[in-house]
Amino acid sequence: MTLKALWHGLFGTWYNAFLSLAVIWLLAVWLPPMFHWAILDAKIAPDPAACRASFGACWGFITEKHRLILFGAYPFDQHWRPLIASMLFVVLLATSCNPRFWHTSLALGWMLGLTVIFVLMHGGALGLSVVESAMWGGLPLTLILAVFGLALAFPIAVLLALGRRSHLPIIRALCVTFIELVRGVPLISLLFMASVMVPLFLPEGITVAKLVRAEIGLIIFAAAYSAESVRGGLQALNRGQEEAADALGLSYFHKTWYIVLPQALRIAIPSITNNFISTFKDTSLVVIIGMFDLLGALKAGLNDAQWRSFYAEGYLFVAAIYFVFTFSMSKYSQYLERDIARTAPKPS
Amino acid sequence: MNRNVLMWVAVVVVSAIGGALIQGMMEPKSTPAPNAQKSDAPKSAAAPAAPAAPGASTSATLEAVKARGNLSCGVNTGLAGFGIADSQGKWTGFDVDICRAVAAAVLGDAEKVKFTPLTTQQRFTALQSKEIDILSRNTTWTLARDTSLGLNFAAITFYDGQGFMVKKASNVTNAKSLNGATVCVQPGTTTELNLADYFRSNNMKFQPVVIESLQELTGAFVAGRCDAMTTDVSGLVSIRATQAQPNDYLVLPETISKEPLGPVVRHGDDQWFDIVKWTVFAMIEAEEKGVTSANVDQMKSSDDPAIKRLLGVTAGNGEALGLKEDWAYSIIKHVGNYGESYDRNITKQLGLGRRINALWLEGGLIYGPPVR
């Protein structure tokens, strides 16, 4: 963009000029004090007394509590395990985003990766001490909840969406009931059911870890919502596509797998991404059932009497982590729409 | 061909992980392995089902804890001084110490505790559904909880109560002169009801400012949106201590409610109830007798019969509880006496002195029945 175009864009008309000036004025008022607070007057040393005496941000809170926020109540001397597990997660996710790696070996990589992550986190093999899932926390817990939640919810969502459009009345009724029931209640109530009600109904002598119960609640919720997004894609698809497939004599499975889903899912990408991003952030609701995900661990850190007043710094830190993940997700979905949607479907 | 082989390997790997995962997640609770007691017998000389210890073999919770090798304890998700994960993720606090003490008494190792952080809504269900063996989470002992919820409060470890904090500049020095004040209060707790009761019974008026989060509530009070703020005294004292100018604030002398806190167990396991109860009493007795984690080994050779009984030099107490004779020694050695735990957690973390939680000998309410 040339300078002239920029000038025209900002001050071309009187109302654009007015808006631009207003924004510049707001920034001028807001930025310098913000800069002073966050950088110039900030304290980095983990000393609450010095922080309270200063007007700036107290990044010392992060210096002091970052391991608690990132890894929760995981045994301190074992923190390298969740650290490697989180990095593995990021590597796996980043690799999966590139279409060049979309082969069977990627599925194998995931299985291998998840095995390593599980062994790292849980231990009990290779001389690693056992760390029960109740002690997992922070970033790896958020990633586990989100990745497993989304990966397992998506196939269920596709099945539910197909079921809702099925011609078989029982299947359709079941899918509609499931979707409407789950969408009819807030996620918090599902999580409460999973954490409070389920243990009372389990047979004597069996407990299911809270992590698994919360994960199942998340999967059910995400599946019901994504199902409606997928159904949107299915309905947007030209009926001619299905009729053509029928005319060719394809079976229901072949028709759905090769003709309908590739096109419908592509249409549904924006709204599915929307669901994924909101599910990723919804994982923070597990704080209400006493799990130390990223946000829960931050709150645990803020409960320290010494550091109670520095919540702004803590929330900013966690918000930055959430932003990195959700922003990458939304950028990636834009890329998918632009570049993958243009190419013809390549069933493999 | 090669790819097919890979796929099969993958399938096998995944099913193996799935199996391991399910096995790991589904753990037996409360039903001890049939051979658990046998394998324990040689270690604890006094434990076998002797006729003198009627409850010794009937406590399902005790057997489950021994079979599992750790104590499952419900604690607060984060309350400074009582139950909180510190910067290293290690659980500390006064309530947490009670859990460690029970583990020390039962298993001889204060570190063999599995902490389950619980919210207010979850805490009782977790105990009822046997997810935890003991709930030590600043829980107030009330009649309804003791009876209809099917719980037993083992002992009172901390006497708390609701109070008020004001700014010194307001010149208010007692709660009676708060008539017409605006009061910052958290909604939905007994705190709000106690506040209304107190003002009504004293024929005073007040204007509530209701804010959910304690941090924002404190912020509103400091910023001057209300004349006074109210919550439990332990909370007020710690909030005052962390202000930039603690001396600008005053915690009023009145306590308007009774909040006796203590560990909770399920109905129907009297031996377990006894063990938790006497764990607390042993910590109190140890403080009375001046037995600390530092001097407990020398104290073993003390001539005081009460200390001899407490530390198991004179046998009998351990057998009666169905524990080893050094149960109380183990508590004091690994966790400390009541006063040590109080100082380490509540005095150091919250800046709150003993006040009514001093020993009865010093004019407080902390009193344990004799350990004999």
XYZ file of C-alpha atoms in Angstrom, chain B residues 157-327:
171
model
C -8.973 -27.629 64.475
C -9.625 -23.918 64.011
C -12.195 -21.525 65.504
C -13.029 -18.942 62.873
C -15.780 -16.358 62.811
C -17.082 -13.527 60.696
C -15.785 -10.044 61.409
C -15.508 -6.569 59.939
C -12.636 -4.504 58.637
C -12.784 -0.705 58.328
C -10.394 2.070 57.422
C -8.757 3.653 60.432
C -9.552 7.073 59.020
C -13.260 6.377 59.546
C -12.740 6.415 63.323
C -15.025 3.403 63.726
C -13.669 1.183 66.498
C -16.480 -1.299 67.068
C -19.192 -2.966 64.997
C -22.024 -1.348 66.975
C -21.174 2.014 65.430
C -21.596 0.738 61.861
C -25.244 1.875 61.682
C -26.079 3.126 58.193
C -22.774 1.919 56.740
C -22.266 0.435 53.301
C -20.765 -3.046 53.674
C -18.877 -5.030 51.022
C -19.903 -8.710 51.162
C -19.669 -11.852 49.017
C -23.014 -13.239 47.841
C -24.489 -16.694 48.343
C -22.589 -17.673 51.475
C -23.680 -17.716 55.096
C -21.606 -14.544 55.377
C -24.347 -12.515 53.718
C -27.056 -13.997 55.975
C -25.013 -13.500 59.144
C -24.496 -9.871 58.187
C -28.233 -9.258 57.783
C -28.990 -11.124 61.032
C -26.472 -9.105 62.990
C -27.734 -5.744 61.809
C -31.375 -6.712 62.288
C -30.854 -7.987 65.807
C -29.064 -4.781 66.743
C -31.701 -2.551 65.106
C -29.181 -1.098 62.701
C -29.384 -0.388 58.981
C -26.794 -1.126 56.318
C -26.338 -0.909 52.571
C -24.816 -4.097 51.087
C -22.372 -3.922 48.167
C -22.385 -7.489 46.815
C -19.342 -8.675 44.840
C -18.584 -12.289 43.998
C -14.781 -12.456 43.845
C -12.780 -11.747 46.983
C -10.144 -9.859 44.984
C -12.663 -7.447 43.504
C -14.415 -7.148 46.850
C -11.138 -6.093 48.438
C -10.497 -3.693 45.571
C -13.897 -2.068 46.068
C -13.280 -1.687 49.800
C -9.825 -0.211 49.320
C -11.143 2.167 46.683
C -13.693 3.422 49.186
C -16.886 2.044 47.665
C -17.931 0.773 51.075
C -17.283 1.761 54.668
C -16.625 -1.779 55.882
C -15.967 -5.196 54.414
C -16.948 -8.485 55.980
C -15.727 -12.070 55.700
C -14.122 -14.552 58.098
C -11.595 -12.978 60.463
C -8.816 -15.212 59.122
C -9.508 -13.788 55.667
C -9.696 -10.184 56.870
C -6.382 -10.437 58.690
C -4.610 -11.830 55.650
C -6.119 -9.208 53.339
C -5.007 -6.474 55.726
C -1.482 -7.897 55.867
C -1.075 -7.764 52.091
C -2.156 -4.144 51.632
C 0.456 -1.520 50.821
C -0.323 0.262 54.121
C -1.670 -2.369 56.556
C -1.839 0.180 59.358
C -4.520 2.155 57.529
C -6.972 -0.658 58.236
C -8.534 -2.038 61.381
C -10.188 -5.406 62.021
C -12.990 -4.722 64.507
C -12.973 -6.754 67.732
C -16.479 -8.244 67.294
C -16.948 -11.709 65.840
C -20.555 -12.072 64.695
C -20.687 -15.779 63.854
C -19.239 -19.118 64.904
C -17.260 -20.958 62.245
C -15.652 -24.003 63.836
C -13.565 -25.744 61.163
C -12.315 -29.306 61.170
C -11.732 -32.530 59.245
C -14.751 -34.558 58.112
C -15.292 -38.283 57.511
C -18.239 -40.440 56.414
C -20.850 -41.944 58.688
C -20.532 -45.650 59.317
C -16.815 -46.154 59.887
C -16.303 -45.502 63.578
C -12.727 -46.719 63.713
C -11.680 -44.347 60.947
C -13.589 -41.553 62.700
C -11.590 -42.360 65.878
C -8.274 -42.351 64.030
C -8.837 -38.893 62.513
C -10.196 -37.526 65.809
C -7.239 -38.766 67.869
C -4.744 -37.617 65.246
C -5.889 -34.069 65.972
C -5.980 -34.649 69.742
C -2.477 -36.130 69.700
C -1.205 -32.964 67.986
C -2.855 -30.850 70.681
C -1.549 -33.077 73.499
C 1.943 -32.841 72.029
C 1.824 -29.057 72.155
C 0.560 -29.134 75.749
C 3.443 -31.389 76.736
C 6.005 -29.422 74.761
C 6.780 -32.270 72.380
C 7.877 -30.863 69.002
C 9.192 -32.340 65.773
C 12.655 -31.197 66.875
C 12.726 -32.788 70.322
C 10.463 -35.804 69.844
C 13.383 -38.246 69.787
C 14.771 -37.003 73.120
C 11.244 -36.940 74.556
C 10.989 -40.675 73.977
C 13.190 -41.114 77.058
C 11.116 -38.664 79.123
C 9.852 -39.761 82.544
C 6.470 -38.080 82.138
C 3.914 -40.928 81.908
C 1.665 -38.872 79.618
C 4.505 -38.367 77.123
C 5.409 -42.055 77.369
C 1.830 -42.991 76.522
C 1.636 -40.408 73.716
C 4.821 -41.564 72.011
C 4.025 -45.249 72.413
C 6.835 -45.956 74.882
C 4.038 -47.300 77.084
C 2.073 -49.474 74.653
C -1.713 -49.635 74.364
C -3.000 -46.550 72.521
C -1.909 -47.736 69.104
C -3.501 -51.131 69.547
C -6.779 -49.539 70.673
C -6.898 -47.458 67.477
C -5.823 -50.330 65.273
C -2.547 -48.586 64.428
C 1.116 -49.098 65.186
C 2.247 -47.998 68.643
C 4.402 -45.209 67.198
C 1.445 -43.571 65.443
